[in-house]
């Protein structure tokens, strides 16, 4: 980190600042110019409050030269993280994970039927929302605890591990037997929730918020990892831009950018990204080509009658066709080593 001091900064105040920084364990590198001086800070600056430093009378500007995230940073952990899900599936470090299933768990027959068909097409993990973050309070909100029970039955019937979204930290006990806990886009910066998930050892799928930067996504992962849970995968599910033709704008460049900066696996959600059935396959294939470590795709047995997100849901047949195409191009997916 570099602190640029104000022109003709008061010597006593500069001394106070340098003493304070030294007391906090930093090595300082002073560069004194005829009118303006700089302090180079050597040490872990991740806990330093930039706003506080910037507000000091003698400080002109503060620039970070190192990323504020540590646990998620590839610099400190060069090898890809590999996450094991209940001994049945793996993601990261060359292990590709296909997650598929309906937006919401609706009935026993629906979730069992979708679980069996996506399993037959080669999916590794079954998705299904039990707590649904809906824009309208009048829309279907999910089956809550009953939905998680049905997912567990579908796991039993299909052998697939299950992923479902948590919206409230008070619901955590209900997730005890869930294999991967999803943090949805709207909760990406629910820091108390993230801290609590950091206390568990469960694999977490952390989705990027609709208006969040990649660095903010990494800082949210850092919240979970700082608590001791390193089993975090990141999910790009598109952001809001000026474009309204698809539901959101899928930021595929997030894949190589994340691979460059972090060792955590990167998942793409082409369903919530586009919101449109016919856009899901092209975006899924593009994500695999760009090096995604996994995909999460909505599949419904009867999309026109789905209680949520039918418009973007693939039929089991469409998913089967897509899964074959994905397997065919998987070996050609771009890997981060090719950056070097
Ligand atoms: C979901 O995956 O069910 C979901 C609600 O996604 P997002 O948080 O990306 O909107
Ligand atoms: Mn959905």
mmCIF file of C-alpha atoms and ligand atoms in Angstrom:
data_model
loop_
_atom_site.group_PDB
_atom_site.id
_atom_site.type_symbol
_atom_site.label_atom_id
_atom_site.label_comp_id
_atom_site.label_asym_id
_atom_site.label_seq_id
_atom_site.Cartn_x
_atom_site.Cartn_y
_atom_site.Cartn_z
ATOM 1 C CA UNK A 1 0.000 0.000 0.000
ATOM 2 C CA UNK A 2 1.224 3.490 -0.787
ATOM 3 C CA UNK A 3 0.234 6.560 1.234
ATOM 4 C CA UNK A 4 0.737 9.785 -0.684
ATOM 5 C CA UNK A 5 1.161 12.678 1.727
ATOM 6 C CA UNK A 6 -0.188 16.174 1.150
ATOM 7 C CA UNK A 7 2.163 18.793 -0.241
ATOM 8 C CA UNK A 8 4.152 20.369 2.589
ATOM 9 C CA UNK A 9 2.602 18.030 5.158
ATOM 10 C CA UNK A 10 3.256 18.987 8.770
ATOM 11 C CA UNK A 11 6.379 17.084 9.938
ATOM 12 C CA UNK A 12 5.018 16.363 13.442
ATOM 13 C CA UNK A 13 1.786 14.885 12.049
ATOM 14 C CA UNK A 14 3.748 12.768 9.561
ATOM 15 C CA UNK A 15 5.867 11.480 12.436
ATOM 16 C CA UNK A 16 2.706 10.619 14.415
ATOM 17 C CA UNK A 17 1.403 8.706 11.402
ATOM 18 C CA UNK A 18 4.657 6.793 10.813
ATOM 19 C CA UNK A 19 4.903 5.868 14.523
ATOM 20 C CA UNK A 20 1.319 4.645 14.500
ATOM 21 C CA UNK A 21 1.973 2.527 11.401
ATOM 22 C CA UNK A 22 5.183 1.081 12.884
ATOM 23 C CA UNK A 23 3.343 0.189 16.098
ATOM 24 C CA UNK A 24 0.921 -1.776 13.944
ATOM 25 C CA UNK A 25 3.836 -3.878 12.686
ATOM 26 C CA UNK A 26 4.444 -2.337 9.268
ATOM 27 C CA UNK A 27 7.842 -1.738 7.736
ATOM 28 C CA UNK A 28 7.853 1.674 6.111
ATOM 29 C CA UNK A 29 9.615 2.859 3.026
ATOM 30 C CA UNK A 30 9.745 6.674 2.925
ATOM 31 C CA UNK A 31 10.286 8.492 -0.314
ATOM 32 C CA UNK A 32 10.753 12.225 0.324
ATOM 33 C CA UNK A 33 10.212 14.612 -2.590
ATOM 34 C CA UNK A 34 10.813 18.380 -2.684
ATOM 35 C CA UNK A 35 7.093 19.120 -2.212
ATOM 36 C CA UNK A 36 5.346 15.770 -1.818
ATOM 37 C CA UNK A 37 6.362 12.543 -0.048
ATOM 38 C CA UNK A 38 5.195 8.935 -0.116
ATOM 39 C CA UNK A 39 5.122 6.169 2.474
ATOM 40 C CA UNK A 40 5.334 2.625 1.154
ATOM 41 C CA UNK A 41 3.794 0.122 3.587
ATOM 42 C CA UNK A 42 5.217 -3.380 3.745
ATOM 43 C CA UNK A 43 3.147 -5.995 5.576
ATOM 44 C CA UNK A 44 -0.404 -7.328 5.680
ATOM 45 C CA UNK A 45 -2.563 -4.294 4.939
ATOM 46 C CA UNK A 46 -5.817 -6.256 4.618
ATOM 47 C CA UNK A 47 -7.044 -5.032 8.018
ATOM 48 C CA UNK A 48 -6.136 -1.375 7.456
ATOM 49 C CA UNK A 49 -9.054 1.000 7.033
ATOM 50 C CA UNK A 50 -8.290 2.974 3.853
ATOM 51 C CA UNK A 51 -11.069 5.490 4.538
ATOM 52 C CA UNK A 52 -9.633 6.256 7.949
ATOM 53 C CA UNK A 53 -6.138 6.786 6.519
ATOM 54 C CA UNK A 54 -7.501 8.951 3.699
ATOM 55 C CA UNK A 55 -9.350 11.147 6.188
ATOM 56 C CA UNK A 56 -6.137 12.106 8.032
ATOM 57 C CA UNK A 57 -5.018 15.736 7.612
ATOM 58 C CA UNK A 58 -1.595 14.852 6.191
ATOM 59 C CA UNK A 59 -2.817 12.217 3.741
ATOM 60 C CA UNK A 60 -3.617 13.076 0.154
ATOM 61 C CA UNK A 61 -4.465 9.618 -1.274
ATOM 62 C CA UNK A 62 -3.994 5.949 -0.437
ATOM 63 C CA UNK A 63 -3.426 3.286 -3.102
ATOM 64 C CA UNK A 64 -3.531 -0.433 -2.598
ATOM 65 C CA UNK A 65 -0.947 -2.361 -4.557
ATOM 66 C CA UNK A 66 -2.074 -5.697 -3.162
ATOM 67 C CA UNK A 67 -5.569 -7.167 -3.230
ATOM 68 C CA UNK A 68 -7.491 -6.870 0.071
ATOM 69 C CA UNK A 69 -8.367 -10.584 0.066
ATOM 70 C CA UNK A 70 -5.866 -13.114 1.337
ATOM 71 C CA UNK A 71 -7.414 -16.556 1.820
ATOM 72 C CA UNK A 72 -9.062 -16.430 -1.612
ATOM 73 C CA UNK A 73 -5.956 -14.997 -3.299
ATOM 74 C CA UNK A 74 -4.080 -17.180 -5.764
ATOM 75 C CA UNK A 75 -0.855 -15.383 -4.850
ATOM 76 C CA UNK A 76 -0.886 -17.069 -1.455
ATOM 77 C CA UNK A 77 -2.388 -20.362 -2.631
ATOM 78 C CA UNK A 78 -1.259 -21.049 -6.212
ATOM 79 C CA UNK A 79 -2.874 -24.484 -6.626
ATOM 80 C CA UNK A 80 -6.556 -24.740 -7.570
ATOM 81 C CA UNK A 81 -8.841 -25.618 -4.670
ATOM 82 C CA UNK A 82 -10.605 -28.932 -5.115
ATOM 83 C CA UNK A 83 -13.859 -29.278 -3.167
ATOM 84 C CA UNK A 84 -15.199 -32.687 -2.331
ATOM 85 C CA UNK A 85 -18.981 -32.951 -2.021
ATOM 86 C CA UNK A 86 -20.065 -35.752 0.289
ATOM 87 C CA UNK A 87 -17.472 -38.075 -1.270
ATOM 88 C CA UNK A 88 -19.667 -38.236 -4.385
ATOM 89 C CA UNK A 89 -18.607 -35.289 -6.526
ATOM 90 C CA UNK A 90 -15.671 -32.906 -6.861
ATOM 91 C CA UNK A 91 -15.197 -29.439 -8.283
ATOM 92 C CA UNK A 92 -12.008 -27.523 -9.131
ATOM 93 C CA UNK A 93 -8.521 -28.424 -10.300
ATOM 94 C CA UNK A 94 -9.804 -30.090 -13.465
ATOM 95 C CA UNK A 95 -12.888 -31.670 -11.864
ATOM 96 C CA UNK A 96 -15.984 -30.380 -13.668
ATOM 97 C CA UNK A 97 -19.263 -30.322 -11.763
ATOM 98 C CA UNK A 98 -22.643 -30.290 -13.470
ATOM 99 C CA UNK A 99 -25.440 -29.148 -11.165
ATOM 100 C CA UNK A 100 -28.994 -29.449 -12.490
ATOM 101 C CA UNK A 101 -32.562 -29.464 -11.266
ATOM 102 C CA UNK A 102 -35.631 -27.304 -10.952
ATOM 103 C CA UNK A 103 -35.685 -23.726 -9.760
ATOM 104 C CA UNK A 104 -37.957 -24.793 -6.891
ATOM 105 C CA UNK A 105 -38.881 -28.051 -5.258
ATOM 106 C CA UNK A 106 -42.620 -28.321 -5.934
ATOM 107 C CA UNK A 107 -43.855 -31.856 -5.245
ATOM 108 C CA UNK A 108 -42.461 -35.275 -4.377
ATOM 109 C CA UNK A 109 -43.044 -36.646 -7.887
ATOM 110 C CA UNK A 110 -41.612 -33.572 -9.592
ATOM 111 C CA UNK A 111 -38.290 -33.566 -7.720
ATOM 112 C CA UNK A 112 -37.831 -37.344 -7.917
ATOM 113 C CA UNK A 113 -38.549 -37.373 -11.633
ATOM 114 C CA UNK A 114 -36.185 -34.455 -12.386
ATOM 115 C CA UNK A 115 -33.481 -35.962 -10.139
ATOM 116 C CA UNK A 116 -33.617 -39.255 -11.983
ATOM 117 C CA UNK A 117 -33.576 -37.721 -15.421
ATOM 118 C CA UNK A 118 -30.691 -35.284 -14.773
ATOM 119 C CA UNK A 119 -28.748 -38.116 -13.152
ATOM 120 C CA UNK A 120 -29.282 -40.243 -16.272
ATOM 121 C CA UNK A 121 -27.903 -37.335 -18.353
ATOM 122 C CA UNK A 122 -24.733 -37.215 -16.251
ATOM 123 C CA UNK A 123 -25.428 -34.456 -13.676
ATOM 124 C CA UNK A 124 -23.336 -34.739 -10.506
ATOM 125 C CA UNK A 125 -25.467 -32.662 -8.118
ATOM 126 C CA UNK A 126 -29.220 -31.974 -7.845
ATOM 127 C CA UNK A 127 -30.399 -28.381 -7.329
ATOM 128 C CA UNK A 128 -33.795 -27.298 -6.024
ATOM 129 C CA UNK A 129 -34.883 -24.179 -4.150
ATOM 130 C CA UNK A 130 -36.777 -24.596 -0.889
ATOM 131 C CA UNK A 131 -36.481 -20.964 0.252
ATOM 132 C CA UNK A 132 -37.034 -18.728 -2.776
ATOM 133 C CA UNK A 133 -35.898 -15.090 -2.950
ATOM 134 C CA UNK A 134 -38.791 -13.709 -5.061
ATOM 135 C CA UNK A 135 -39.113 -10.106 -6.132
ATOM 136 C CA UNK A 136 -42.825 -10.170 -5.274
ATOM 137 C CA UNK A 137 -44.103 -11.314 -1.873
ATOM 138 C CA UNK A 138 -47.140 -12.737 -3.722
ATOM 139 C CA UNK A 139 -45.033 -15.154 -5.829
ATOM 140 C CA UNK A 140 -44.414 -18.763 -4.750
ATOM 141 C CA UNK A 141 -41.970 -18.603 -1.824
ATOM 142 C CA UNK A 142 -40.899 -22.250 -1.770
ATOM 143 C CA UNK A 143 -41.836 -25.214 0.441
ATOM 144 C CA UNK A 144 -39.238 -24.331 3.106
ATOM 145 C CA UNK A 145 -38.395 -27.258 5.449
ATOM 146 C CA UNK A 146 -40.706 -29.587 3.532
ATOM 147 C CA UNK A 147 -38.779 -28.724 0.341
ATOM 148 C CA UNK A 148 -35.499 -29.762 1.988
ATOM 149 C CA UNK A 149 -37.108 -33.046 3.140
ATOM 150 C CA UNK A 150 -38.194 -33.728 -0.447
ATOM 151 C CA UNK A 151 -34.691 -32.949 -1.739
ATOM 152 C CA UNK A 152 -33.304 -35.475 0.744
ATOM 153 C CA UNK A 153 -35.765 -38.042 -0.608
ATOM 154 C CA UNK A 154 -34.633 -37.235 -4.149
ATOM 155 C CA UNK A 155 -31.008 -37.727 -3.045
ATOM 156 C CA UNK A 156 -31.990 -41.110 -1.685
ATOM 157 C CA UNK A 157 -33.762 -42.042 -4.931
ATOM 158 C CA UNK A 158 -31.081 -40.767 -7.334
ATOM 159 C CA UNK A 159 -27.829 -40.946 -5.365
ATOM 160 C CA UNK A 160 -27.123 -37.299 -6.263
ATOM 161 C CA UNK A 161 -25.862 -34.896 -3.582
ATOM 162 C CA UNK A 162 -28.111 -31.855 -3.141
ATOM 163 C CA UNK A 163 -27.682 -28.081 -3.209
ATOM 164 C CA UNK A 164 -30.233 -25.552 -1.974
ATOM 165 C CA UNK A 165 -30.264 -21.883 -1.053
ATOM 166 C CA UNK A 166 -30.172 -20.451 2.462
ATOM 167 C CA UNK A 167 -31.818 -17.056 2.948
ATOM 168 C CA UNK A 168 -31.794 -16.658 6.713
ATOM 169 C CA UNK A 169 -29.124 -17.692 9.167
ATOM 170 C CA UNK A 170 -31.824 -18.872 11.604
ATOM 171 C CA UNK A 171 -32.654 -21.635 9.108
ATOM 172 C CA UNK A 172 -29.158 -23.151 9.309
ATOM 173 C CA UNK A 173 -30.250 -26.171 11.412
ATOM 174 C CA UNK A 174 -32.546 -27.200 8.522
ATOM 175 C CA UNK A 175 -29.463 -27.394 6.265
ATOM 176 C CA UNK A 176 -27.619 -29.919 8.392
ATOM 177 C CA UNK A 177 -28.002 -32.702 5.823
ATOM 178 C CA UNK A 178 -27.710 -30.516 2.736
ATOM 179 C CA UNK A 179 -24.512 -31.234 0.772
ATOM 180 C CA UNK A 180 -23.851 -27.756 -0.671
ATOM 181 C CA UNK A 181 -25.357 -24.552 0.712
ATOM 182 C CA UNK A 182 -26.069 -21.877 -1.881
ATOM 183 C CA UNK A 183 -25.863 -18.190 -1.023
ATOM 184 C CA UNK A 184 -28.018 -16.397 -3.578
ATOM 185 C CA UNK A 185 -27.144 -13.216 -5.446
ATOM 186 C CA UNK A 186 -29.295 -11.119 -3.137
ATOM 187 C CA UNK A 187 -27.423 -12.299 -0.055
ATOM 188 C CA UNK A 188 -23.887 -12.005 -1.401
ATOM 189 C CA UNK A 189 -23.197 -9.181 1.031
ATOM 190 C CA UNK A 190 -25.216 -10.491 3.966
ATOM 191 C CA UNK A 191 -22.071 -10.470 6.053
ATOM 192 C CA UNK A 192 -23.567 -11.991 9.199
ATOM 193 C CA UNK A 193 -24.830 -14.931 7.118
ATOM 194 C CA UNK A 194 -21.406 -15.309 5.474
ATOM 195 C CA UNK A 195 -19.627 -15.257 8.848
ATOM 196 C CA UNK A 196 -21.926 -17.934 10.197
ATOM 197 C CA UNK A 197 -21.333 -20.130 7.132
ATOM 198 C CA UNK A 198 -17.627 -19.652 7.776
ATOM 199 C CA UNK A 199 -18.120 -21.556 11.026
ATOM 200 C CA UNK A 200 -19.403 -24.619 9.165
ATOM 201 C CA UNK A 201 -17.376 -27.027 7.025
ATOM 202 C CA UNK A 202 -20.072 -27.315 4.353
ATOM 203 C CA UNK A 203 -19.265 -26.609 0.712
ATOM 204 C CA UNK A 204 -20.741 -23.211 -0.175
ATOM 205 C CA UNK A 205 -21.757 -21.907 -3.595
ATOM 206 C CA UNK A 206 -21.544 -18.121 -3.393
ATOM 207 C CA UNK A 207 -23.368 -16.265 -6.144
ATOM 208 C CA UNK A 208 -22.296 -12.853 -7.398
ATOM 209 C CA UNK A 209 -24.744 -10.049 -6.634
ATOM 210 C CA UNK A 210 -26.596 -8.307 -9.447
ATOM 211 C CA UNK A 211 -24.585 -5.130 -8.996
ATOM 212 C CA UNK A 212 -21.372 -6.356 -7.456
ATOM 213 C CA UNK A 213 -17.820 -6.284 -8.750
ATOM 214 C CA UNK A 214 -15.572 -9.317 -8.949
ATOM 215 C CA UNK A 215 -13.490 -7.908 -6.109
ATOM 216 C CA UNK A 216 -16.601 -7.599 -3.929
ATOM 217 C CA UNK A 217 -17.444 -11.229 -4.724
ATOM 218 C CA UNK A 218 -13.958 -12.233 -3.610
ATOM 219 C CA UNK A 219 -14.273 -10.178 -0.428
ATOM 220 C CA UNK A 220 -17.528 -12.005 0.351
ATOM 221 C CA UNK A 221 -15.762 -15.344 -0.167
ATOM 222 C CA UNK A 222 -13.096 -14.020 2.185
ATOM 223 C CA UNK A 223 -15.757 -13.522 4.893
ATOM 224 C CA UNK A 224 -16.587 -17.243 4.723
ATOM 225 C CA UNK A 225 -12.961 -18.343 4.490
ATOM 226 C CA UNK A 226 -11.797 -16.078 7.324
ATOM 227 C CA UNK A 227 -14.039 -18.108 9.633
ATOM 228 C CA UNK A 228 -12.206 -21.304 8.642
ATOM 229 C CA UNK A 229 -14.433 -22.688 5.879
ATOM 230 C CA UNK A 230 -12.327 -22.878 2.719
ATOM 231 C CA UNK A 231 -14.885 -24.903 0.721
ATOM 232 C CA UNK A 232 -16.168 -22.006 -1.338
ATOM 233 C CA UNK A 233 -17.089 -22.029 -5.030
ATOM 234 C CA UNK A 234 -17.948 -18.786 -6.787
ATOM 235 C CA UNK A 235 -20.886 -18.440 -9.136
ATOM 236 C CA UNK A 236 -21.271 -15.859 -11.888
ATOM 237 C CA UNK A 237 -25.003 -15.494 -12.629
ATOM 238 C CA UNK A 238 -24.923 -12.212 -14.597
ATOM 239 C CA UNK A 239 -25.132 -8.601 -13.602
ATOM 240 C CA UNK A 240 -27.425 -5.698 -14.415
ATOM 241 C CA UNK A 241 -26.370 -3.499 -17.300
ATOM 242 C CA UNK A 242 -28.186 -1.268 -19.793
ATOM 243 C CA UNK A 243 -29.150 -4.402 -21.769
ATOM 244 C CA UNK A 244 -32.638 -5.813 -21.248
ATOM 245 C CA UNK A 245 -32.937 -8.467 -24.014
ATOM 246 C CA UNK A 246 -31.690 -11.279 -21.790
ATOM 247 C CA UNK A 247 -32.720 -11.110 -18.106
ATOM 248 C CA UNK A 248 -29.227 -9.956 -17.133
ATOM 249 C CA UNK A 249 -25.813 -9.694 -18.790
ATOM 250 C CA UNK A 250 -23.651 -12.766 -18.290
ATOM 251 C CA UNK A 251 -20.107 -11.670 -17.528
ATOM 252 C CA UNK A 252 -18.168 -14.559 -19.019
ATOM 253 C CA UNK A 253 -14.934 -12.622 -18.626
ATOM 254 C CA UNK A 254 -15.395 -13.229 -14.898
ATOM 255 C CA UNK A 255 -14.190 -16.812 -15.502
ATOM 256 C CA UNK A 256 -10.618 -16.043 -16.607
ATOM 257 C CA UNK A 257 -10.460 -12.992 -14.336
ATOM 258 C CA UNK A 258 -11.416 -15.107 -11.307
ATOM 259 C CA UNK A 259 -9.058 -17.904 -12.327
ATOM 260 C CA UNK A 260 -6.255 -15.388 -12.462
ATOM 261 C CA UNK A 261 -6.952 -13.908 -9.039
ATOM 262 C CA UNK A 262 -8.272 -16.840 -7.028
ATOM 263 C CA UNK A 263 -7.789 -20.580 -6.602
ATOM 264 C CA UNK A 264 -11.504 -21.102 -5.874
ATOM 265 C CA UNK A 265 -13.655 -22.985 -8.420
ATOM 266 C CA UNK A 266 -15.856 -20.925 -10.745
ATOM 267 C CA UNK A 267 -19.406 -21.975 -11.632
ATOM 268 C CA UNK A 268 -21.626 -20.351 -14.270
ATOM 269 C CA UNK A 269 -25.416 -20.152 -14.012
ATOM 270 C CA UNK A 270 -26.661 -19.614 -17.578
ATOM 271 C CA UNK A 271 -30.306 -20.019 -16.479
ATOM 272 C CA UNK A 272 -30.617 -17.039 -14.124
ATOM 273 C CA UNK A 273 -28.136 -15.160 -16.308
ATOM 274 C CA UNK A 274 -30.318 -15.167 -19.409
ATOM 275 C CA UNK A 275 -33.815 -16.000 -18.150
ATOM 276 C CA UNK A 276 -34.630 -17.472 -21.581
ATOM 277 C CA UNK A 277 -34.697 -21.186 -22.451
ATOM 278 C CA UNK A 278 -33.035 -20.869 -25.854
ATOM 279 C CA UNK A 279 -30.113 -18.818 -24.517
ATOM 280 C CA UNK A 280 -29.145 -21.348 -21.844
ATOM 281 C CA UNK A 281 -27.308 -23.860 -24.072
ATOM 282 C CA UNK A 282 -25.151 -21.350 -26.000
ATOM 283 C CA UNK A 283 -24.127 -19.591 -22.793
ATOM 284 C CA UNK A 284 -23.429 -22.904 -21.024
ATOM 285 C CA UNK A 285 -21.165 -24.010 -23.873
ATOM 286 C CA UNK A 286 -19.426 -20.619 -23.978
ATOM 287 C CA UNK A 287 -18.790 -20.904 -20.227
ATOM 288 C CA UNK A 288 -17.196 -24.330 -20.643
ATOM 289 C CA UNK A 289 -15.029 -23.002 -23.481
ATOM 290 C CA UNK A 290 -13.924 -20.116 -21.239
ATOM 291 C CA UNK A 291 -12.810 -22.584 -18.551
ATOM 292 C CA UNK A 292 -15.684 -22.743 -16.035
ATOM 293 C CA UNK A 293 -15.255 -25.451 -13.375
ATOM 294 C CA UNK A 294 -18.966 -26.104 -13.211
ATOM 295 C CA UNK A 295 -22.443 -25.180 -14.385
ATOM 296 C CA UNK A 296 -25.736 -24.860 -12.523
ATOM 297 C CA UNK A 297 -28.694 -25.308 -14.862
ATOM 298 C CA UNK A 298 -32.427 -25.226 -14.245
ATOM 299 C CA UNK A 299 -34.295 -28.275 -15.543
ATOM 300 C CA UNK A 300 -38.030 -28.851 -15.096
ATOM 301 C CA UNK A 301 -40.220 -31.816 -16.074
ATOM 302 C CA UNK A 302 -42.979 -29.433 -17.234
ATOM 303 C CA UNK A 303 -41.568 -25.900 -17.748
ATOM 304 C CA UNK A 304 -44.842 -24.199 -18.803
ATOM 305 C CA UNK A 305 -46.364 -25.176 -15.439
ATOM 306 C CA UNK A 306 -43.300 -24.520 -13.252
ATOM 307 C CA UNK A 307 -44.054 -22.470 -10.115
ATOM 308 C CA UNK A 308 -40.890 -20.433 -10.704
ATOM 309 C CA UNK A 309 -38.601 -19.664 -13.663
ATOM 310 C CA UNK A 310 -40.330 -21.946 -16.194
ATOM 311 C CA UNK A 311 -39.283 -19.603 -19.022
ATOM 312 C CA UNK A 312 -35.609 -20.362 -18.493
ATOM 313 C CA UNK A 313 -35.954 -24.028 -17.525
ATOM 314 C CA UNK A 314 -34.733 -26.729 -19.893
ATOM 315 C CA UNK A 315 -36.799 -29.860 -20.396
ATOM 316 C CA UNK A 316 -35.012 -33.090 -19.403
ATOM 317 C CA UNK A 317 -34.549 -33.840 -23.126
ATOM 318 C CA UNK A 318 -32.968 -30.435 -23.791
ATOM 319 C CA UNK A 319 -30.696 -30.935 -20.800
ATOM 320 C CA UNK A 320 -29.665 -34.359 -22.051
ATOM 321 C CA UNK A 321 -28.741 -32.904 -25.439
ATOM 322 C CA UNK A 322 -26.780 -30.052 -23.803
ATOM 323 C CA UNK A 323 -24.966 -32.427 -21.419
ATOM 324 C CA UNK A 324 -23.699 -34.425 -24.417
ATOM 325 C CA UNK A 325 -22.395 -31.274 -26.117
ATOM 326 C CA UNK A 326 -20.734 -30.129 -22.893
ATOM 327 C CA UNK A 327 -18.944 -33.459 -22.492
ATOM 328 C CA UNK A 328 -17.707 -33.195 -26.064
ATOM 329 C CA UNK A 329 -16.069 -29.785 -25.571
ATOM 330 C CA UNK A 330 -14.964 -30.205 -21.942
ATOM 331 C CA UNK A 331 -11.368 -31.215 -22.810
ATOM 332 C CA UNK A 332 -10.971 -27.967 -24.787
ATOM 333 C CA UNK A 333 -12.036 -25.629 -21.970
ATOM 334 C CA UNK A 334 -9.496 -22.848 -21.401
ATOM 335 C CA UNK A 335 -7.322 -23.437 -18.337
ATOM 336 C CA UNK A 336 -5.599 -20.783 -16.314
ATOM 337 C CA UNK A 337 -2.153 -22.314 -16.961
ATOM 338 C CA UNK A 338 -2.560 -20.992 -20.475
ATOM 339 C CA UNK A 339 -2.291 -17.464 -19.056
ATOM 340 C CA UNK A 340 1.339 -17.982 -18.154
HETATM 341 C C1 LIG B 1 -31.465 -19.653 -7.669
HETATM 342 O O1 LIG B 1 -30.423 -20.183 -8.063
HETATM 343 O O2 LIG B 1 -32.457 -20.291 -7.345
HETATM 344 C C2 LIG B 1 -31.533 -18.178 -7.556
HETATM 345 C C3 LIG B 1 -32.532 -17.560 -6.952
HETATM 346 O O3 LIG B 1 -30.502 -17.566 -8.157
HETATM 347 P P1 LIG B 1 -29.929 -16.059 -7.974
HETATM 348 O O4 LIG B 1 -29.602 -15.891 -6.524
HETATM 349 O O5 LIG B 1 -28.719 -16.087 -8.855
HETATM 350 O O6 LIG B 1 -30.990 -15.119 -8.475
HETATM 351 MN MN1 LIG B 2 -34.672 -19.941 -10.565
#
